[in-house]
């Protein structure tokens, strides 16, 4: 006798002594014969083809959802279920002894199976059990899930073996390949097992109850398979819970709840989502009876609401936290908080879930992502404590969940968020800055983070202090980089900043370039006889930048003095800084110390020397690169980029063309974002003064360069703006849009006035009647955030 026969074995759930829960009534349901069951089994009658859909008079709190009818297998299912205890080997033997099984299938490949069934589906009807199973798991292993689904369909629809063999295959697939199958397919398999071999169905459900619940009913989303699946699973679940012991009887060790407990909690969530409160109550009462809903969970919520669904949901959430079903608790909370956003008990419970998700021993990116989702959900109704925000960032570092941390940081820094949330601290601060500066497309967040570090005087850990400032300088945030360097270049921990080679090079490069830029502006302003105040301002900024660059270089040299005994890397870095600021004799002197110690230069050393030589004569720099190749030292993107940079500055077109050819021949891994950016700048500098046609041709070449190195991330807002402006000047809306989408859409602040002007300029070109891609016009305007324009005539309107 099976617990899937609800008329024979009705289940009477115990009542929970809660006055609120007692208000739930059990509705009557027609069974297959048309009679009324008054609550003994909510689905009524035997599970047959004539079984009707669930109906309920409980008000549904969701939009109307149409549930499809049960999935009907295409095989002829016998009216009476046959009991079988034979194992897989017996089933295999039975199949192989079938005289109709004449196909030689021991070495049937996936391609042969697919081709054979495509010609004639019945041609695979006599394959052996082992061949079906081997084909299914091979297809699943190779991620050919459509073929795996087809194998199951063949087993159900065309297989000519015994029902015993078919059931054996279905059981094996459900036990080991459940995650590869669609819900509809799993439902058909379970329906067949229930109608054909009840004993196998009961045993299977007992073994995979937790996994089947995760696959079929976990989550609040309502699928067409939910009702027919619950017809099968609900009575089995209630009967199975009667056999579970109270957890207080387990002594010693770490207790892990059986899978049926997770399945029961998931079923309650699904039933509440479908507004079947009375059936959720039956499972809830059964769980309470066997002690898997702790008394604390009920004590905390019984006075918080008069809504029985809400009471059950909150009690189940606390129970899930108690048994460490954190993901399920978060899933139930997501739906609960949408329906009851202002309930303080729910808000407090939401904070508890976030703490639990973030306090696990080995947090996963999914747990961090779920926590961030709950934080954003609860924010409009109650600000999240700063301690939770800091814990979120700390856990994101452990789980290496960069994208999730970026999403939360971007959310908390939006203008519409009126609460000032805590920034990352300790190791999370430089970790997030590294992400913004290297792998993120929203580089404007790096400026926001650097500004917070300056204005709030955030404590940057000593080990990461130099790297944080170096990242800030590399992104061109001169004001923040200067303040941070001056703040940390004094005191007992100053050595971590002033003695760092990478930071020194970044600071000297940034401020020396700034010095030359403003000096050129002052010269141009004098030539154009602009106001004296403007000229003096440019000169002052230029002098201050040069002074800071010299202070950084000198502090580094003093820290590592005497240079004769300095380490190799420190000497080459100091020489490079000397070459940048034009103090060539000091740079050569640093190199002489290396040679006197008989330390032979590596590629980095050669690149440093190359920068000095190319600065004096680009042709000599090109000659040095050829010599490097001759002695077996392969130049990299930095080598070619250095020679290219100085060749452009001095107008040496021959060297420029030579270096461009070398760079285009490099692999993706040898080209950095800096090298590619330099290559694009060179192309712009050489050809931006041509005609409109030449400009379009040049921009097309730049887009081709970017396509040549798809793995190189170009997070350069300034370069993106220059390319878009050039494309607008060339009147090419397609290229302007593509450059914007690739370089600026995520990297720049959306509400920045300059970005708004850029998008407006692109939209103006797209709205032109002569636009090259009219059928994409509306989609592009939507991406740009521009309103749809009323057209002057039907001819001007975009085509579909």
mmCIF file with all atom_site columns, C-alpha atoms in Angstrom, residues 121-295:
data_model
loop_
_atom_site.group_PDB
_atom_site.id
_atom_site.type_symbol
_atom_site.label_atom_id
_atom_site.label_alt_id
_atom_site.label_comp_id
_atom_site.label_asym_id
_atom_site.label_entity_id
_atom_site.label_seq_id
_atom_site.pdbx_PDB_ins_code
_atom_site.Cartn_x
_atom_site.Cartn_y
_atom_site.Cartn_z
_atom_site.occupancy
_atom_site.B_iso_or_equiv
_atom_site.pdbx_formal_charge
_atom_site.auth_seq_id
_atom_site.auth_comp_id
_atom_site.auth_asym_id
_atom_site.auth_atom_id
_atom_site.pdbx_PDB_model_num
ATOM 1   C CA . UNK A 1 121 ? 12.366 7.646  -33.947 1.00 0.00 ? 121 UNK A CA 1
ATOM 2   C CA . UNK A 1 122 ? 11.340 4.005  -33.692 1.00 0.00 ? 122 UNK A CA 1
ATOM 3   C CA . UNK A 1 123 ? 14.805 2.891  -34.789 1.00 0.00 ? 123 UNK A CA 1
ATOM 4   C CA . UNK A 1 124 ? 16.073 3.449  -31.229 1.00 0.00 ? 124 UNK A CA 1
ATOM 5   C CA . UNK A 1 125 ? 13.141 1.686  -29.595 1.00 0.00 ? 125 UNK A CA 1
ATOM 6   C CA . UNK A 1 126 ? 14.989 -1.607 -29.071 1.00 0.00 ? 126 UNK A CA 1
ATOM 7   C CA . UNK A 1 127 ? 18.251 -0.306 -27.608 1.00 0.00 ? 127 UNK A CA 1
ATOM 8   C CA . UNK A 1 128 ? 19.516 -1.786 -24.363 1.00 0.00 ? 128 UNK A CA 1
ATOM 9   C CA . UNK A 1 129 ? 19.187 -0.153 -20.970 1.00 0.00 ? 129 UNK A CA 1
ATOM 10  C CA . UNK A 1 130 ? 22.925 0.428  -20.746 1.00 0.00 ? 130 UNK A CA 1
ATOM 11  C CA . UNK A 1 131 ? 22.960 2.171  -24.141 1.00 0.00 ? 131 UNK A CA 1
ATOM 12  C CA . UNK A 1 132 ? 20.169 4.551  -23.166 1.00 0.00 ? 132 UNK A CA 1
ATOM 13  C CA . UNK A 1 133 ? 21.883 5.409  -19.898 1.00 0.00 ? 133 UNK A CA 1
ATOM 14  C CA . UNK A 1 134 ? 25.315 5.750  -21.464 1.00 0.00 ? 134 UNK A CA 1
ATOM 15  C CA . UNK A 1 135 ? 23.910 8.029  -24.177 1.00 0.00 ? 135 UNK A CA 1
ATOM 16  C CA . UNK A 1 136 ? 22.068 10.192 -21.647 1.00 0.00 ? 136 UNK A CA 1
ATOM 17  C CA . UNK A 1 137 ? 25.001 10.743 -19.289 1.00 0.00 ? 137 UNK A CA 1
ATOM 18  C CA . UNK A 1 138 ? 27.479 11.229 -22.141 1.00 0.00 ? 138 UNK A CA 1
ATOM 19  C CA . UNK A 1 139 ? 25.245 13.912 -23.647 1.00 0.00 ? 139 UNK A CA 1
ATOM 20  C CA . UNK A 1 140 ? 24.818 15.580 -20.245 1.00 0.00 ? 140 UNK A CA 1
ATOM 21  C CA . UNK A 1 141 ? 28.576 15.502 -19.592 1.00 0.00 ? 141 UNK A CA 1
ATOM 22  C CA . UNK A 1 142 ? 29.226 17.196 -22.950 1.00 0.00 ? 142 UNK A CA 1
ATOM 23  C CA . UNK A 1 143 ? 26.521 19.796 -22.212 1.00 0.00 ? 143 UNK A CA 1
ATOM 24  C CA . UNK A 1 144 ? 24.309 18.489 -25.027 1.00 0.00 ? 144 UNK A CA 1
ATOM 25  C CA . UNK A 1 145 ? 21.187 18.884 -22.943 1.00 0.00 ? 145 UNK A CA 1
ATOM 26  C CA . UNK A 1 146 ? 18.758 18.789 -25.873 1.00 0.00 ? 146 UNK A CA 1
ATOM 27  C CA . UNK A 1 147 ? 20.043 15.345 -26.790 1.00 0.00 ? 147 UNK A CA 1
ATOM 28  C CA . UNK A 1 148 ? 19.786 14.242 -23.158 1.00 0.00 ? 148 UNK A CA 1
ATOM 29  C CA . UNK A 1 149 ? 16.144 15.378 -23.140 1.00 0.00 ? 149 UNK A CA 1
ATOM 30  C CA . UNK A 1 150 ? 15.570 13.454 -26.347 1.00 0.00 ? 150 UNK A CA 1
ATOM 31  C CA . UNK A 1 151 ? 16.917 10.268 -24.760 1.00 0.00 ? 151 UNK A CA 1
ATOM 32  C CA . UNK A 1 152 ? 14.413 10.579 -21.912 1.00 0.00 ? 152 UNK A CA 1
ATOM 33  C CA . UNK A 1 153 ? 11.612 11.220 -24.397 1.00 0.00 ? 153 UNK A CA 1
ATOM 34  C CA . UNK A 1 154 ? 12.619 8.095  -26.307 1.00 0.00 ? 154 UNK A CA 1
ATOM 35  C CA . UNK A 1 155 ? 12.584 6.058  -23.098 1.00 0.00 ? 155 UNK A CA 1
ATOM 36  C CA . UNK A 1 156 ? 9.072  7.280  -22.294 1.00 0.00 ? 156 UNK A CA 1
ATOM 37  C CA . UNK A 1 157 ? 7.586  7.285  -25.787 1.00 0.00 ? 157 UNK A CA 1
ATOM 38  C CA . UNK A 1 158 ? 9.196  4.720  -28.104 1.00 0.00 ? 158 UNK A CA 1
ATOM 39  C CA . UNK A 1 159 ? 11.079 2.225  -25.936 1.00 0.00 ? 159 UNK A CA 1
ATOM 40  C CA . UNK A 1 160 ? 9.689  -1.284 -26.573 1.00 0.00 ? 160 UNK A CA 1
ATOM 41  C CA . UNK A 1 161 ? 11.167 -3.026 -23.558 1.00 0.00 ? 161 UNK A CA 1
ATOM 42  C CA . UNK A 1 162 ? 9.350  -3.951 -20.374 1.00 0.00 ? 162 UNK A CA 1
ATOM 43  C CA . UNK A 1 163 ? 7.882  -1.425 -17.966 1.00 0.00 ? 163 UNK A CA 1
ATOM 44  C CA . UNK A 1 164 ? 10.330 -2.755 -15.409 1.00 0.00 ? 164 UNK A CA 1
ATOM 45  C CA . UNK A 1 165 ? 13.292 -1.771 -17.581 1.00 0.00 ? 165 UNK A CA 1
ATOM 46  C CA . UNK A 1 166 ? 11.790 1.612  -18.362 1.00 0.00 ? 166 UNK A CA 1
ATOM 47  C CA . UNK A 1 167 ? 11.250 2.314  -14.665 1.00 0.00 ? 167 UNK A CA 1
ATOM 48  C CA . UNK A 1 168 ? 14.816 1.279  -13.897 1.00 0.00 ? 168 UNK A CA 1
ATOM 49  C CA . UNK A 1 169 ? 16.195 3.777  -16.401 1.00 0.00 ? 169 UNK A CA 1
ATOM 50  C CA . UNK A 1 170 ? 13.964 6.582  -15.165 1.00 0.00 ? 170 UNK A CA 1
ATOM 51  C CA . UNK A 1 171 ? 15.009 5.981  -11.547 1.00 0.00 ? 171 UNK A CA 1
ATOM 52  C CA . UNK A 1 172 ? 18.720 6.026  -12.420 1.00 0.00 ? 172 UNK A CA 1
ATOM 53  C CA . UNK A 1 173 ? 18.378 9.221  -14.438 1.00 0.00 ? 173 UNK A CA 1
ATOM 54  C CA . UNK A 1 174 ? 16.361 10.971 -11.744 1.00 0.00 ? 174 UNK A CA 1
ATOM 55  C CA . UNK A 1 175 ? 18.847 9.982  -9.057  1.00 0.00 ? 175 UNK A CA 1
ATOM 56  C CA . UNK A 1 176 ? 21.998 11.005 -10.921 1.00 0.00 ? 176 UNK A CA 1
ATOM 57  C CA . UNK A 1 177 ? 20.925 13.347 -13.712 1.00 0.00 ? 177 UNK A CA 1
ATOM 58  C CA . UNK A 1 178 ? 18.118 15.394 -12.226 1.00 0.00 ? 178 UNK A CA 1
ATOM 59  C CA . UNK A 1 179 ? 19.897 18.732 -12.670 1.00 0.00 ? 179 UNK A CA 1
ATOM 60  C CA . UNK A 1 180 ? 20.203 18.225 -16.444 1.00 0.00 ? 180 UNK A CA 1
ATOM 61  C CA . UNK A 1 181 ? 16.469 17.919 -17.075 1.00 0.00 ? 181 UNK A CA 1
ATOM 62  C CA . UNK A 1 182 ? 13.675 20.409 -17.602 1.00 0.00 ? 182 UNK A CA 1
ATOM 63  C CA . UNK A 1 183 ? 10.838 20.604 -15.106 1.00 0.00 ? 183 UNK A CA 1
ATOM 64  C CA . UNK A 1 184 ? 8.341  19.276 -17.643 1.00 0.00 ? 184 UNK A CA 1
ATOM 65  C CA . UNK A 1 185 ? 10.507 16.239 -18.334 1.00 0.00 ? 185 UNK A CA 1
ATOM 66  C CA . UNK A 1 186 ? 10.992 15.473 -14.638 1.00 0.00 ? 186 UNK A CA 1
ATOM 67  C CA . UNK A 1 187 ? 7.248  15.728 -14.111 1.00 0.00 ? 187 UNK A CA 1
ATOM 68  C CA . UNK A 1 188 ? 6.493  13.245 -16.904 1.00 0.00 ? 188 UNK A CA 1
ATOM 69  C CA . UNK A 1 189 ? 9.009  10.801 -15.450 1.00 0.00 ? 189 UNK A CA 1
ATOM 70  C CA . UNK A 1 190 ? 7.531  11.051 -11.969 1.00 0.00 ? 190 UNK A CA 1
ATOM 71  C CA . UNK A 1 191 ? 3.989  10.668 -13.281 1.00 0.00 ? 191 UNK A CA 1
ATOM 72  C CA . UNK A 1 192 ? 4.966  7.526  -15.158 1.00 0.00 ? 192 UNK A CA 1
ATOM 73  C CA . UNK A 1 193 ? 6.688  6.024  -12.121 1.00 0.00 ? 193 UNK A CA 1
ATOM 74  C CA . UNK A 1 194 ? 3.719  6.835  -9.887  1.00 0.00 ? 194 UNK A CA 1
ATOM 75  C CA . UNK A 1 195 ? 1.216  5.195  -12.231 1.00 0.00 ? 195 UNK A CA 1
ATOM 76  C CA . UNK A 1 196 ? 3.380  2.242  -13.229 1.00 0.00 ? 196 UNK A CA 1
ATOM 77  C CA . UNK A 1 197 ? 5.483  1.305  -10.203 1.00 0.00 ? 197 UNK A CA 1
ATOM 78  C CA . UNK A 1 198 ? 4.280  2.887  -6.989  1.00 0.00 ? 198 UNK A CA 1
ATOM 79  C CA . UNK A 1 199 ? 6.899  1.156  -4.869  1.00 0.00 ? 199 UNK A CA 1
ATOM 80  C CA . UNK A 1 200 ? 9.693  2.545  -7.034  1.00 0.00 ? 200 UNK A CA 1
ATOM 81  C CA . UNK A 1 201 ? 8.129  5.995  -6.883  1.00 0.00 ? 201 UNK A CA 1
ATOM 82  C CA . UNK A 1 202 ? 7.902  5.875  -3.076  1.00 0.00 ? 202 UNK A CA 1
ATOM 83  C CA . UNK A 1 203 ? 11.486 4.692  -2.725  1.00 0.00 ? 203 UNK A CA 1
ATOM 84  C CA . UNK A 1 204 ? 12.769 7.286  -5.184  1.00 0.00 ? 204 UNK A CA 1
ATOM 85  C CA . UNK A 1 205 ? 11.006 10.186 -3.480  1.00 0.00 ? 205 UNK A CA 1
ATOM 86  C CA . UNK A 1 206 ? 12.448 9.042  -0.160  1.00 0.00 ? 206 UNK A CA 1
ATOM 87  C CA . UNK A 1 207 ? 15.992 9.118  -1.560  1.00 0.00 ? 207 UNK A CA 1
ATOM 88  C CA . UNK A 1 208 ? 15.910 12.367 -3.555  1.00 0.00 ? 208 UNK A CA 1
ATOM 89  C CA . UNK A 1 209 ? 13.281 14.399 -1.727  1.00 0.00 ? 209 UNK A CA 1
ATOM 90  C CA . UNK A 1 210 ? 15.612 17.353 -1.084  1.00 0.00 ? 210 UNK A CA 1
ATOM 91  C CA . UNK A 1 211 ? 17.026 17.430 -4.619  1.00 0.00 ? 211 UNK A CA 1
ATOM 92  C CA . UNK A 1 212 ? 13.621 17.069 -6.244  1.00 0.00 ? 212 UNK A CA 1
ATOM 93  C CA . UNK A 1 213 ? 12.300 19.968 -4.183  1.00 0.00 ? 213 UNK A CA 1
ATOM 94  C CA . UNK A 1 214 ? 15.245 22.173 -5.199  1.00 0.00 ? 214 UNK A CA 1
ATOM 95  C CA . UNK A 1 215 ? 14.654 21.324 -8.842  1.00 0.00 ? 215 UNK A CA 1
ATOM 96  C CA . UNK A 1 216 ? 10.879 21.551 -9.007  1.00 0.00 ? 216 UNK A CA 1
ATOM 97  C CA . UNK A 1 217 ? 9.463  23.918 -6.385  1.00 0.00 ? 217 UNK A CA 1
ATOM 98  C CA . UNK A 1 218 ? 12.299 25.938 -4.863  1.00 0.00 ? 218 UNK A CA 1
ATOM 99  C CA . UNK A 1 219 ? 11.653 29.668 -5.220  1.00 0.00 ? 219 UNK A CA 1
ATOM 100 C CA . UNK A 1 220 ? 8.509  31.823 -5.313  1.00 0.00 ? 220 UNK A CA 1
ATOM 101 C CA . UNK A 1 221 ? 8.103  31.812 -9.111  1.00 0.00 ? 221 UNK A CA 1
ATOM 102 C CA . UNK A 1 222 ? 5.005  29.871 -10.172 1.00 0.00 ? 222 UNK A CA 1
ATOM 103 C CA . UNK A 1 223 ? 5.505  27.425 -13.062 1.00 0.00 ? 223 UNK A CA 1
ATOM 104 C CA . UNK A 1 224 ? 3.001  25.384 -15.031 1.00 0.00 ? 224 UNK A CA 1
ATOM 105 C CA . UNK A 1 225 ? 4.450  22.225 -13.496 1.00 0.00 ? 225 UNK A CA 1
ATOM 106 C CA . UNK A 1 226 ? 3.851  23.241 -9.887  1.00 0.00 ? 226 UNK A CA 1
ATOM 107 C CA . UNK A 1 227 ? 0.268  22.024 -9.414  1.00 0.00 ? 227 UNK A CA 1
ATOM 108 C CA . UNK A 1 228 ? 0.645  18.616 -11.075 1.00 0.00 ? 228 UNK A CA 1
ATOM 109 C CA . UNK A 1 229 ? 3.935  18.073 -9.257  1.00 0.00 ? 229 UNK A CA 1
ATOM 110 C CA . UNK A 1 230 ? 2.376  18.944 -5.909  1.00 0.00 ? 230 UNK A CA 1
ATOM 111 C CA . UNK A 1 231 ? -0.378 16.370 -6.588  1.00 0.00 ? 231 UNK A CA 1
ATOM 112 C CA . UNK A 1 232 ? 2.369  13.763 -6.589  1.00 0.00 ? 232 UNK A CA 1
ATOM 113 C CA . UNK A 1 233 ? 4.653  15.214 -3.960  1.00 0.00 ? 233 UNK A CA 1
ATOM 114 C CA . UNK A 1 234 ? 2.263  16.620 -1.340  1.00 0.00 ? 234 UNK A CA 1
ATOM 115 C CA . UNK A 1 235 ? 0.867  13.305 0.000   1.00 0.00 ? 235 UNK A CA 1
ATOM 116 C CA . UNK A 1 236 ? 4.298  11.687 -0.187  1.00 0.00 ? 236 UNK A CA 1
ATOM 117 C CA . UNK A 1 237 ? 5.757  14.604 1.752   1.00 0.00 ? 237 UNK A CA 1
ATOM 118 C CA . UNK A 1 238 ? 3.172  14.417 4.549   1.00 0.00 ? 238 UNK A CA 1
ATOM 119 C CA . UNK A 1 239 ? 3.518  10.654 4.869   1.00 0.00 ? 239 UNK A CA 1
ATOM 120 C CA . UNK A 1 240 ? 7.317  10.890 4.895   1.00 0.00 ? 240 UNK A CA 1
ATOM 121 C CA . UNK A 1 241 ? 7.307  13.529 7.632   1.00 0.00 ? 241 UNK A CA 1
ATOM 122 C CA . UNK A 1 242 ? 5.463  11.063 9.907   1.00 0.00 ? 242 UNK A CA 1
ATOM 123 C CA . UNK A 1 243 ? 8.567  8.848  9.860   1.00 0.00 ? 243 UNK A CA 1
ATOM 124 C CA . UNK A 1 244 ? 11.084 11.583 10.748  1.00 0.00 ? 244 UNK A CA 1
ATOM 125 C CA . UNK A 1 245 ? 12.435 11.625 14.297  1.00 0.00 ? 245 UNK A CA 1
ATOM 126 C CA . UNK A 1 246 ? 12.612 14.748 16.400  1.00 0.00 ? 246 UNK A CA 1
ATOM 127 C CA . UNK A 1 247 ? 16.118 16.276 16.154  1.00 0.00 ? 247 UNK A CA 1
ATOM 128 C CA . UNK A 1 248 ? 16.417 16.353 19.958  1.00 0.00 ? 248 UNK A CA 1
ATOM 129 C CA . UNK A 1 249 ? 16.852 12.557 19.896  1.00 0.00 ? 249 UNK A CA 1
ATOM 130 C CA . UNK A 1 250 ? 20.074 12.806 17.889  1.00 0.00 ? 250 UNK A CA 1
ATOM 131 C CA . UNK A 1 251 ? 23.105 12.791 20.171  1.00 0.00 ? 251 UNK A CA 1
ATOM 132 C CA . UNK A 1 252 ? 26.687 13.758 19.366  1.00 0.00 ? 252 UNK A CA 1
ATOM 133 C CA . UNK A 1 253 ? 28.329 15.028 16.201  1.00 0.00 ? 253 UNK A CA 1
ATOM 134 C CA . UNK A 1 254 ? 27.058 17.713 13.869  1.00 0.00 ? 254 UNK A CA 1
ATOM 135 C CA . UNK A 1 255 ? 23.408 17.159 13.047  1.00 0.00 ? 255 UNK A CA 1
ATOM 136 C CA . UNK A 1 256 ? 22.350 17.794 9.443   1.00 0.00 ? 256 UNK A CA 1
ATOM 137 C CA . UNK A 1 257 ? 18.599 17.762 8.774   1.00 0.00 ? 257 UNK A CA 1
ATOM 138 C CA . UNK A 1 258 ? 17.410 15.157 6.241   1.00 0.00 ? 258 UNK A CA 1
ATOM 139 C CA . UNK A 1 259 ? 16.573 16.356 2.747   1.00 0.00 ? 259 UNK A CA 1
ATOM 140 C CA . UNK A 1 260 ? 12.842 16.000 3.368   1.00 0.00 ? 260 UNK A CA 1
ATOM 141 C CA . UNK A 1 261 ? 13.002 18.945 5.791   1.00 0.00 ? 261 UNK A CA 1
ATOM 142 C CA . UNK A 1 262 ? 14.350 21.251 3.099   1.00 0.00 ? 262 UNK A CA 1
ATOM 143 C CA . UNK A 1 263 ? 11.692 19.888 0.747   1.00 0.00 ? 263 UNK A CA 1
ATOM 144 C CA . UNK A 1 264 ? 8.976  20.675 3.297   1.00 0.00 ? 264 UNK A CA 1
ATOM 145 C CA . UNK A 1 265 ? 10.140 24.266 3.749   1.00 0.00 ? 265 UNK A CA 1
ATOM 146 C CA . UNK A 1 266 ? 10.317 24.714 -0.034  1.00 0.00 ? 266 UNK A CA 1
ATOM 147 C CA . UNK A 1 267 ? 6.813  23.282 -0.409  1.00 0.00 ? 267 UNK A CA 1
ATOM 148 C CA . UNK A 1 268 ? 5.467  25.738 2.169   1.00 0.00 ? 268 UNK A CA 1
ATOM 149 C CA . UNK A 1 269 ? 7.012  28.622 0.250   1.00 0.00 ? 269 UNK A CA 1
ATOM 150 C CA . UNK A 1 270 ? 5.491  27.433 -3.010  1.00 0.00 ? 270 UNK A CA 1
ATOM 151 C CA . UNK A 1 271 ? 2.059  26.860 -1.533  1.00 0.00 ? 271 UNK A CA 1
ATOM 152 C CA . UNK A 1 272 ? 2.045  30.301 0.097   1.00 0.00 ? 272 UNK A CA 1
ATOM 153 C CA . UNK A 1 273 ? 3.059  31.824 -3.225  1.00 0.00 ? 273 UNK A CA 1
ATOM 154 C CA . UNK A 1 274 ? 0.070  30.107 -4.822  1.00 0.00 ? 274 UNK A CA 1
ATOM 155 C CA . UNK A 1 275 ? -2.190 31.254 -1.938  1.00 0.00 ? 275 UNK A CA 1
ATOM 156 C CA . UNK A 1 276 ? -2.880 27.669 -0.813  1.00 0.00 ? 276 UNK A CA 1
ATOM 157 C CA . UNK A 1 277 ? -2.550 28.587 2.849   1.00 0.00 ? 277 UNK A CA 1
ATOM 158 C CA . UNK A 1 278 ? -4.398 25.579 4.264   1.00 0.00 ? 278 UNK A CA 1
ATOM 159 C CA . UNK A 1 279 ? -2.090 23.058 2.568   1.00 0.00 ? 279 UNK A CA 1
ATOM 160 C CA . UNK A 1 280 ? 0.977  24.992 3.698   1.00 0.00 ? 280 UNK A CA 1
ATOM 161 C CA . UNK A 1 281 ? -0.520 24.852 7.200   1.00 0.00 ? 281 UNK A CA 1
ATOM 162 C CA . UNK A 1 282 ? -0.722 21.043 7.099   1.00 0.00 ? 282 UNK A CA 1
ATOM 163 C CA . UNK A 1 283 ? 3.003  20.792 6.332   1.00 0.00 ? 283 UNK A CA 1
ATOM 164 C CA . UNK A 1 284 ? 3.743  23.505 8.877   1.00 0.00 ? 284 UNK A CA 1
ATOM 165 C CA . UNK A 1 285 ? 1.879  21.570 11.571  1.00 0.00 ? 285 UNK A CA 1
ATOM 166 C CA . UNK A 1 286 ? 3.702  18.377 10.701  1.00 0.00 ? 286 UNK A CA 1
ATOM 167 C CA . UNK A 1 287 ? 7.083  20.137 10.963  1.00 0.00 ? 287 UNK A CA 1
ATOM 168 C CA . UNK A 1 288 ? 6.081  21.650 14.296  1.00 0.00 ? 288 UNK A CA 1
ATOM 169 C CA . UNK A 1 289 ? 4.972  18.235 15.563  1.00 0.00 ? 289 UNK A CA 1
ATOM 170 C CA . UNK A 1 290 ? 8.399  16.672 14.880  1.00 0.00 ? 290 UNK A CA 1
ATOM 171 C CA . UNK A 1 291 ? 10.370 19.635 16.206  1.00 0.00 ? 291 UNK A CA 1
ATOM 172 C CA . UNK A 1 292 ? 11.841 21.121 13.025  1.00 0.00 ? 292 UNK A CA 1
ATOM 173 C CA . UNK A 1 293 ? 10.157 24.475 13.581  1.00 0.00 ? 293 UNK A CA 1
ATOM 174 C CA . UNK A 1 294 ? 11.738 25.588 16.863  1.00 0.00 ? 294 UNK A CA 1
ATOM 175 C CA . UNK A 1 295 ? 9.556  27.132 19.527  1.00 0.00 ? 295 UNK A CA 1
#
